[in-house]
Short mmCIF file of C-alpha atoms in Angstrom, two decimals:
data_model
loop_
_atom_site.label_atom_id
_atom_site.label_comp_id
_atom_site.label_asym_id
_atom_site.label_seq_id
_atom_site.Cartn_x
_atom_site.Cartn_y
_atom_site.Cartn_z
CA MET A 20 179.43 -86.71 70.41
CA SER A 21 175.86 -87.98 71.50
CA GLY A 22 175.31 -89.38 74.89
CA ARG A 23 177.72 -87.14 77.02
CA PHE A 24 176.62 -86.19 80.43
CA TYR A 25 176.70 -82.81 81.85
CA ARG A 26 176.56 -81.69 85.39
CA GLY A 27 175.22 -78.33 86.22
CA GLU A 28 174.86 -76.71 89.41
CA LEU A 29 171.31 -77.90 90.13
CA ALA A 30 171.16 -81.27 88.35
CA SER A 31 172.54 -83.50 85.73
CA TYR A 32 171.51 -83.89 81.96
CA PHE A 33 172.18 -86.51 78.94
CA GLU A 34 172.85 -85.27 75.79
CA VAL A 35 170.17 -86.75 73.03
CA ASP A 36 171.16 -84.97 69.87
CA LYS A 37 172.90 -82.10 68.43
CA LEU A 38 170.81 -79.35 67.32
CA LYS A 39 172.67 -76.39 65.99
CA ARG A 40 176.37 -75.40 65.42
CA GLY A 41 177.33 -71.92 64.93
CA LYS A 42 180.46 -69.59 64.72
CA GLN A 43 179.84 -68.89 68.54
CA GLY A 44 178.91 -72.43 69.96
CA ARG A 45 176.81 -75.82 69.77
CA VAL A 46 173.25 -76.34 70.73
CA TYR A 47 172.11 -79.83 72.34
CA LEU A 48 168.96 -81.18 72.88
CA ALA A 49 169.35 -83.32 76.34
CA LYS A 50 167.19 -85.04 79.00
CA ASP A 51 167.12 -84.00 82.57
CA GLN A 52 166.83 -86.45 85.46
CA GLU A 53 162.78 -86.30 85.11
CA ASN A 54 163.39 -87.28 81.34
CA GLU A 55 162.09 -83.90 80.33
CA ASN A 56 163.50 -82.22 77.33
CA VAL A 57 165.96 -79.25 77.76
CA VAL A 58 168.28 -77.43 75.46
CA ILE A 59 172.06 -77.19 76.07
CA LYS A 60 174.07 -74.24 74.70
CA MET A 61 177.84 -74.44 74.85
CA SER A 62 180.57 -72.15 73.91
CA LYS A 63 183.37 -73.45 71.72
CA ARG A 64 186.45 -71.99 72.98
CA ARG A 65 188.08 -72.97 76.12
CA PHE A 66 187.24 -71.24 79.42
CA VAL A 67 190.37 -69.53 80.87
CA PRO A 68 189.64 -68.60 84.75
CA ILE A 69 189.84 -65.16 84.97
CA THR A 70 193.12 -64.48 86.77
CA THR A 71 196.00 -61.96 86.35
CA SER A 72 197.92 -63.92 83.99
CA SER A 73 194.61 -64.34 81.68
CA ILE A 74 193.93 -60.80 81.78
CA GLU A 75 197.71 -59.99 80.72
CA LEU A 76 197.22 -62.88 77.94
CA SER A 77 194.03 -61.24 76.94
CA LYS A 78 195.95 -58.03 76.62
CA LYS A 79 198.64 -59.29 74.33
CA ILE A 80 196.26 -60.75 71.90
CA ASN A 81 193.94 -58.03 71.68
CA SER A 82 191.01 -59.99 72.50
CA GLN A 83 188.24 -57.29 72.91
CA VAL A 84 186.18 -58.72 70.43
CA PRO A 85 183.32 -60.80 72.26
CA THR A 86 183.75 -64.58 72.04
CA SER A 87 181.35 -67.44 72.46
CA ILE A 88 182.45 -67.64 76.35
CA ASP A 89 181.33 -63.99 76.34
CA SER A 90 178.02 -64.68 74.67
CA ILE A 91 177.20 -67.49 77.08
CA ILE A 92 178.21 -65.79 80.11
CA THR A 93 176.27 -62.82 79.09
CA GLU A 94 173.02 -64.95 78.41
CA LYS A 95 173.39 -66.69 81.83
CA GLU A 96 173.62 -63.25 83.58
CA VAL A 97 170.69 -61.82 81.79
CA LEU A 98 168.28 -64.97 81.91
CA LYS A 99 169.01 -65.05 85.57
CA THR A 100 167.72 -61.25 85.82
CA VAL A 101 164.81 -61.51 83.79
CA THR A 102 161.64 -63.66 84.37
CA HIS A 103 158.62 -63.49 81.83
CA PRO A 104 155.92 -65.79 80.16
CA ASN A 105 157.57 -64.64 76.88
CA ILE A 106 161.07 -65.24 77.70
CA VAL A 107 163.15 -68.21 77.20
CA LYS A 108 163.41 -69.87 81.03
CA LEU A 109 167.01 -70.43 82.26
CA ARG A 110 167.03 -73.83 83.64
CA ASP A 111 170.77 -74.43 84.87
CA THR A 112 174.36 -73.53 84.19
CA GLY A 113 177.47 -75.19 84.36
CA VAL A 114 181.17 -75.80 83.05
CA LYS A 115 182.12 -79.02 80.83
CA ASP A 116 185.72 -79.98 79.77
CA GLU A 117 186.43 -75.97 80.65
CA LEU A 118 183.61 -74.83 78.68
CA PRO A 119 180.59 -72.83 80.25
CA PHE A 120 177.30 -73.90 79.25
CA ILE A 121 173.76 -73.03 79.99
CA VAL A 122 170.52 -74.83 80.04
CA THR A 123 167.26 -73.61 79.24
CA GLU A 124 163.86 -74.87 78.66
CA TYR A 125 162.79 -76.96 75.64
CA ILE A 126 160.30 -74.90 73.58
CA GLN A 127 158.37 -77.12 71.20
CA GLY A 128 157.54 -74.81 68.40
CA PRO A 129 159.14 -73.22 65.41
CA ASP A 130 160.91 -69.98 65.24
CA LEU A 131 159.43 -67.24 62.96
CA GLU A 132 162.05 -67.47 60.48
CA ASN A 133 160.83 -71.43 60.00
CA VAL A 134 157.47 -70.05 60.21
CA LEU A 135 157.91 -67.52 57.55
CA ASN A 136 159.52 -70.00 55.26
CA PHE A 137 156.69 -72.47 55.84
CA TYR A 138 154.01 -69.86 54.41
CA LYS A 139 156.22 -69.22 51.66
CA THR A 140 157.38 -72.74 50.57
CA THR A 141 154.31 -74.76 51.58
CA LEU A 142 151.33 -72.41 51.84
CA LYS A 143 152.47 -70.37 48.82
CA LYS A 144 151.80 -67.40 50.91
CA PRO A 145 154.49 -64.46 50.82
CA ARG A 146 153.95 -63.11 54.07
CA LEU A 147 152.40 -63.75 57.58
CA PRO A 148 148.64 -62.62 58.45
CA ALA A 149 148.67 -59.13 60.15
CA GLN A 150 146.56 -60.28 63.03
CA LEU A 151 149.02 -62.82 64.04
CA CYS A 152 151.99 -60.56 63.56
CA THR A 153 150.27 -58.11 65.75
CA LYS A 154 150.06 -60.64 68.49
CA ILE A 155 153.46 -61.59 68.08
CA GLY A 156 154.71 -58.19 68.36
CA TYR A 157 152.44 -57.38 71.44
CA ASP A 158 154.11 -60.55 72.94
CA ILE A 159 157.49 -59.42 72.29
CA CYS A 160 156.69 -55.99 73.53
CA LYS A 161 155.96 -57.49 77.01
CA ALA A 162 159.09 -59.51 77.07
CA LEU A 163 161.03 -56.50 76.11
CA GLU A 164 159.39 -54.58 78.73
CA GLU A 165 160.76 -57.00 81.28
CA VAL A 166 164.16 -56.52 79.94
CA HIS A 167 164.39 -52.89 79.74
CA SER A 168 162.92 -52.66 83.26
CA LYS A 169 166.19 -54.10 84.71
CA GLY A 170 168.30 -51.49 82.67
CA LEU A 171 169.10 -54.12 79.73
CA TYR A 172 168.58 -54.36 76.12
CA HIS A 173 168.29 -57.60 74.17
CA GLY A 174 170.51 -56.44 71.01
CA ASP A 175 169.24 -59.24 68.46
CA VAL A 176 165.64 -59.16 67.87
CA LYS A 177 164.86 -60.87 64.64
CA PRO A 178 162.39 -63.59 63.47
CA SER A 179 164.87 -66.33 64.29
CA ASN A 180 165.33 -65.33 67.97
CA ILE A 181 161.26 -65.70 68.62
CA VAL A 182 159.93 -68.97 68.83
CA MET A 183 156.01 -69.70 68.66
CA GLN A 184 154.53 -71.92 71.42
CA GLY A 185 150.70 -72.25 70.80
CA LYS A 186 149.07 -68.76 70.95
CA SER A 187 152.20 -66.91 72.37
CA SER A 188 155.67 -66.30 71.28
CA LYS A 189 159.16 -66.35 73.39
CA LEU A 190 162.07 -64.32 72.75
CA ILE A 191 165.21 -66.40 72.95
CA ASP A 192 169.19 -65.75 72.73
CA PHE A 193 170.35 -62.98 74.94
CA GLY A 194 174.02 -63.49 73.90
CA SER A 195 174.18 -60.09 72.50
CA SER A 196 172.62 -58.23 75.35
CA GLY A 197 173.99 -55.51 77.53
CA GLN A 198 173.38 -52.70 79.89
CA THR A 199 171.56 -49.53 78.35
CA ASP A 200 173.40 -47.00 80.01
CA LYS A 201 176.84 -48.25 78.42
CA ALA A 202 178.60 -47.84 74.79
CA TYR A 203 179.97 -50.76 73.23
CA GLU A 204 183.39 -50.74 71.03
CA HIS A 205 182.13 -54.13 69.15
CA TYR A 206 178.86 -54.57 67.29
CA THR A 207 177.31 -58.02 68.05
CA GLY A 208 173.83 -57.58 66.28
CA THR A 209 172.37 -58.48 62.87
CA PRO A 210 172.58 -55.63 60.37
CA HIS A 211 169.32 -56.32 58.41
CA PHE A 212 167.56 -55.64 61.82
CA SER A 213 169.78 -53.29 63.88
CA ALA A 214 169.00 -49.41 64.56
CA PRO A 215 171.42 -46.98 63.41
CA GLU A 216 172.40 -46.04 66.96
CA HIS A 217 173.17 -49.94 67.67
CA ILE A 218 175.45 -50.19 64.53
CA MET A 219 177.45 -47.18 65.90
CA GLY A 220 178.10 -48.80 69.37
CA CYS A 221 175.49 -47.21 71.28
CA PRO A 222 172.54 -49.86 71.53
CA SER A 223 169.52 -48.91 73.97
CA ALA A 224 165.97 -50.06 74.76
CA GLN A 225 164.81 -48.09 71.75
CA SER A 226 167.23 -50.24 69.59
CA ASP A 227 165.00 -53.11 70.55
CA ILE A 228 161.95 -51.26 69.36
CA TYR A 229 163.53 -50.45 66.04
CA SER A 230 164.34 -54.46 65.52
CA LEU A 231 161.08 -55.54 66.59
CA GLY A 232 159.69 -52.74 64.15
CA ILE A 233 161.51 -54.52 61.45
CA THR A 234 160.77 -57.98 62.64
CA LEU A 235 157.15 -56.94 62.15
CA TYR A 236 157.93 -55.25 58.70
CA THR A 237 159.60 -58.56 57.55
CA LEU A 238 156.93 -60.67 58.47
CA LEU A 239 154.26 -58.69 57.22
CA SER A 240 156.08 -58.06 53.64
CA GLY A 241 158.06 -61.41 53.26
CA ASN A 242 161.24 -59.49 53.40
CA THR A 243 163.67 -57.30 55.27
CA PRO A 244 163.36 -53.44 54.10
CA PHE A 245 167.13 -53.51 52.84
CA ILE A 246 168.15 -56.71 50.94
CA GLY A 247 172.00 -57.17 50.44
CA PRO A 248 175.43 -57.58 51.58
CA ALA A 249 176.14 -56.53 55.22
CA LEU A 250 177.95 -53.62 54.55
CA PHE A 251 175.35 -52.31 52.05
CA VAL A 252 172.75 -52.83 54.47
CA VAL A 253 174.55 -51.15 57.25
CA GLN A 254 174.79 -48.35 55.18
CA LYS A 255 171.09 -48.27 54.17
CA GLN A 256 170.19 -48.64 57.72
CA LEU A 257 172.42 -45.47 58.70
CA THR A 258 171.04 -43.04 55.97
CA ASP A 259 167.90 -44.44 54.46
CA GLU A 260 164.31 -44.34 55.87
CA ILE A 261 162.34 -47.69 56.20
CA PRO A 262 159.66 -47.93 53.36
CA ASN A 263 156.01 -47.84 54.28
CA ILE A 264 154.88 -51.18 54.87
CA ARG A 265 151.63 -50.90 52.68
CA GLU A 266 154.10 -50.44 49.58
CA HIS A 267 154.44 -53.94 49.66
CA ASN A 268 151.44 -55.32 51.54
CA SER A 269 148.20 -53.30 50.90
CA ARG A 270 146.18 -55.38 53.23
CA VAL A 271 148.15 -53.99 56.17
CA LYS A 272 145.73 -51.44 57.82
CA PRO A 273 147.00 -47.88 58.27
CA GLU A 274 146.89 -48.12 62.02
CA LEU A 275 149.52 -51.01 61.95
CA SER A 276 151.43 -49.27 59.24
CA GLU A 277 151.93 -46.45 61.52
CA ILE A 278 152.91 -48.40 64.56
CA ILE A 279 155.69 -49.89 62.38
CA SER A 280 156.83 -46.60 61.25
CA LYS A 281 157.17 -45.13 64.56
CA ALA A 282 159.01 -48.28 65.74
CA THR A 283 161.45 -47.77 63.05
CA ARG A 284 162.18 -44.09 62.93
CA LYS A 285 165.80 -43.22 62.54
CA ARG A 286 165.89 -40.44 65.11
CA ILE A 287 165.36 -42.17 68.90
CA SER A 288 163.38 -39.05 69.99
CA GLU A 289 160.59 -40.17 67.12
CA ARG A 290 160.11 -43.68 68.19
CA TYR A 291 158.22 -45.30 70.87
CA GLU A 292 159.66 -43.99 74.24
CA SER A 293 159.13 -47.65 75.66
CA ALA A 294 158.31 -51.37 74.84
CA GLU A 295 155.18 -50.62 77.13
CA GLU A 296 153.84 -47.55 74.86
CA MET A 297 154.17 -49.74 71.69
CA ALA A 298 152.53 -52.76 73.33
CA GLU A 299 149.42 -50.61 74.05
CA ASP A 300 149.07 -49.62 70.39
CA LEU A 301 149.35 -53.04 69.08
CA GLN A 302 146.87 -54.21 71.74
CA ALA A 303 144.28 -51.41 70.67
CA HIS A 304 144.77 -52.79 67.01
CA LEU A 305 143.98 -56.15 67.55
CA GLU A 306 140.32 -57.34 66.43
CA VAL A 307 139.49 -59.83 68.91
CA GLU A 308 140.44 -60.80 72.37
CA GLU A 309 143.60 -62.81 72.90
CA GLU A 310 141.75 -66.11 73.84
CA GLU A 311 139.76 -66.03 70.73
CA LEU A 312 142.70 -65.50 68.46
CA PRO A 313 143.35 -68.47 66.23
CA LEU A 314 146.89 -69.85 66.35
CA PHE A 315 147.22 -68.91 62.29
CA ASP A 316 144.66 -66.56 60.95
CA PHE A 317 143.87 -67.89 57.95
CA GLU A 318 141.59 -70.59 55.88
CA ALA A 319 140.43 -73.77 57.25
CA GLU A 320 142.50 -76.09 54.89
CA GLU A 321 145.82 -73.85 55.54
CA ARG A 322 145.17 -73.97 59.25
CA GLU A 323 144.91 -77.84 59.34
CA ALA A 324 148.38 -77.71 57.28
CA VAL A 325 149.67 -75.66 59.91
CA ASP A 326 148.44 -77.54 62.97
CA LYS A 327 150.09 -80.67 61.66
CA ILE A 328 153.55 -79.27 60.96
CA THR A 329 153.21 -77.57 64.10
CA ARG A 330 152.44 -80.84 65.98
CA ARG A 331 155.69 -82.17 64.37
CA PHE A 332 157.90 -79.30 65.52
CA ASP A 333 159.82 -81.48 67.83
CA TYR A 334 163.46 -81.42 67.94
CA GLU A 335 163.77 -82.05 64.14
CA VAL A 336 162.50 -78.91 63.27
CA LEU A 337 164.41 -77.12 66.04
CA LYS A 338 167.73 -78.58 64.40
CA HIS A 339 167.09 -75.72 61.94
CA GLN A 340 166.45 -72.61 64.37
CA THR A 341 169.38 -70.18 64.63
CA TYR A 342 170.76 -69.36 67.77
CA PHE A 343 174.02 -67.89 67.09
#
């Protein structure tokens, strides 16, 4: 598979290595014509041109469940619409072997799922520092502001869809995105991070806020609020309140705990009205100015270890990221 060429609408790319293979498609590391790293995400199923016959075929096989092609096309359209420093950049699009693909910037850094695992396994720390989590939350709120301003929602905010790059965080994987004014028949999110209304088919901007709140809860406690099989978690998300984060991490200040609690209320009317409002509270909670914030807020020997592994976060680590 390695060594294939991809001709996009704007440029050509040379495949270097396979990064990830999932249910919905494949992700490759590639080089552009300037020899810079890019990421190519490609659907698995063959691309069928939209014609009368293909629509009839779709009806016959009852193919209303989103496919990998739907995911790639959705991500392409969303990334064409949104532009923000905290959102992965779309570089190009194309079709190869009747399969649509997108080309995005290559982000040299770990996703938060990997960061949390690194804390647990290498540093023997059960969770991330609160100050770092607050900064991450602020960055993603700013990204969501841009998404929501276009009448869209992300649909799958979670640690593996947030990548750290230096002192900043970037939101990736928009394959589950949609319009905030539409109801959807099929659920495409991740149960452990999904709001009740999202699970029920009515995702909104406030659903992303809920998911971000669960993400911060996970980073600060080391685990999601509800642990178990998907169906069990779905039932819990629909009926049970999220436990107070201070029950699992007493170092979290009451102000930050309240931010997470407000973001994860079951009733939409009781949550933050916007990502901007949540960002304001997170910004107020930061104890130092952004430019003075260390990359990882803990002891010098631990910071040195993280700096080393961060420098090694080239495509070897990117292989373990979850894109689908």
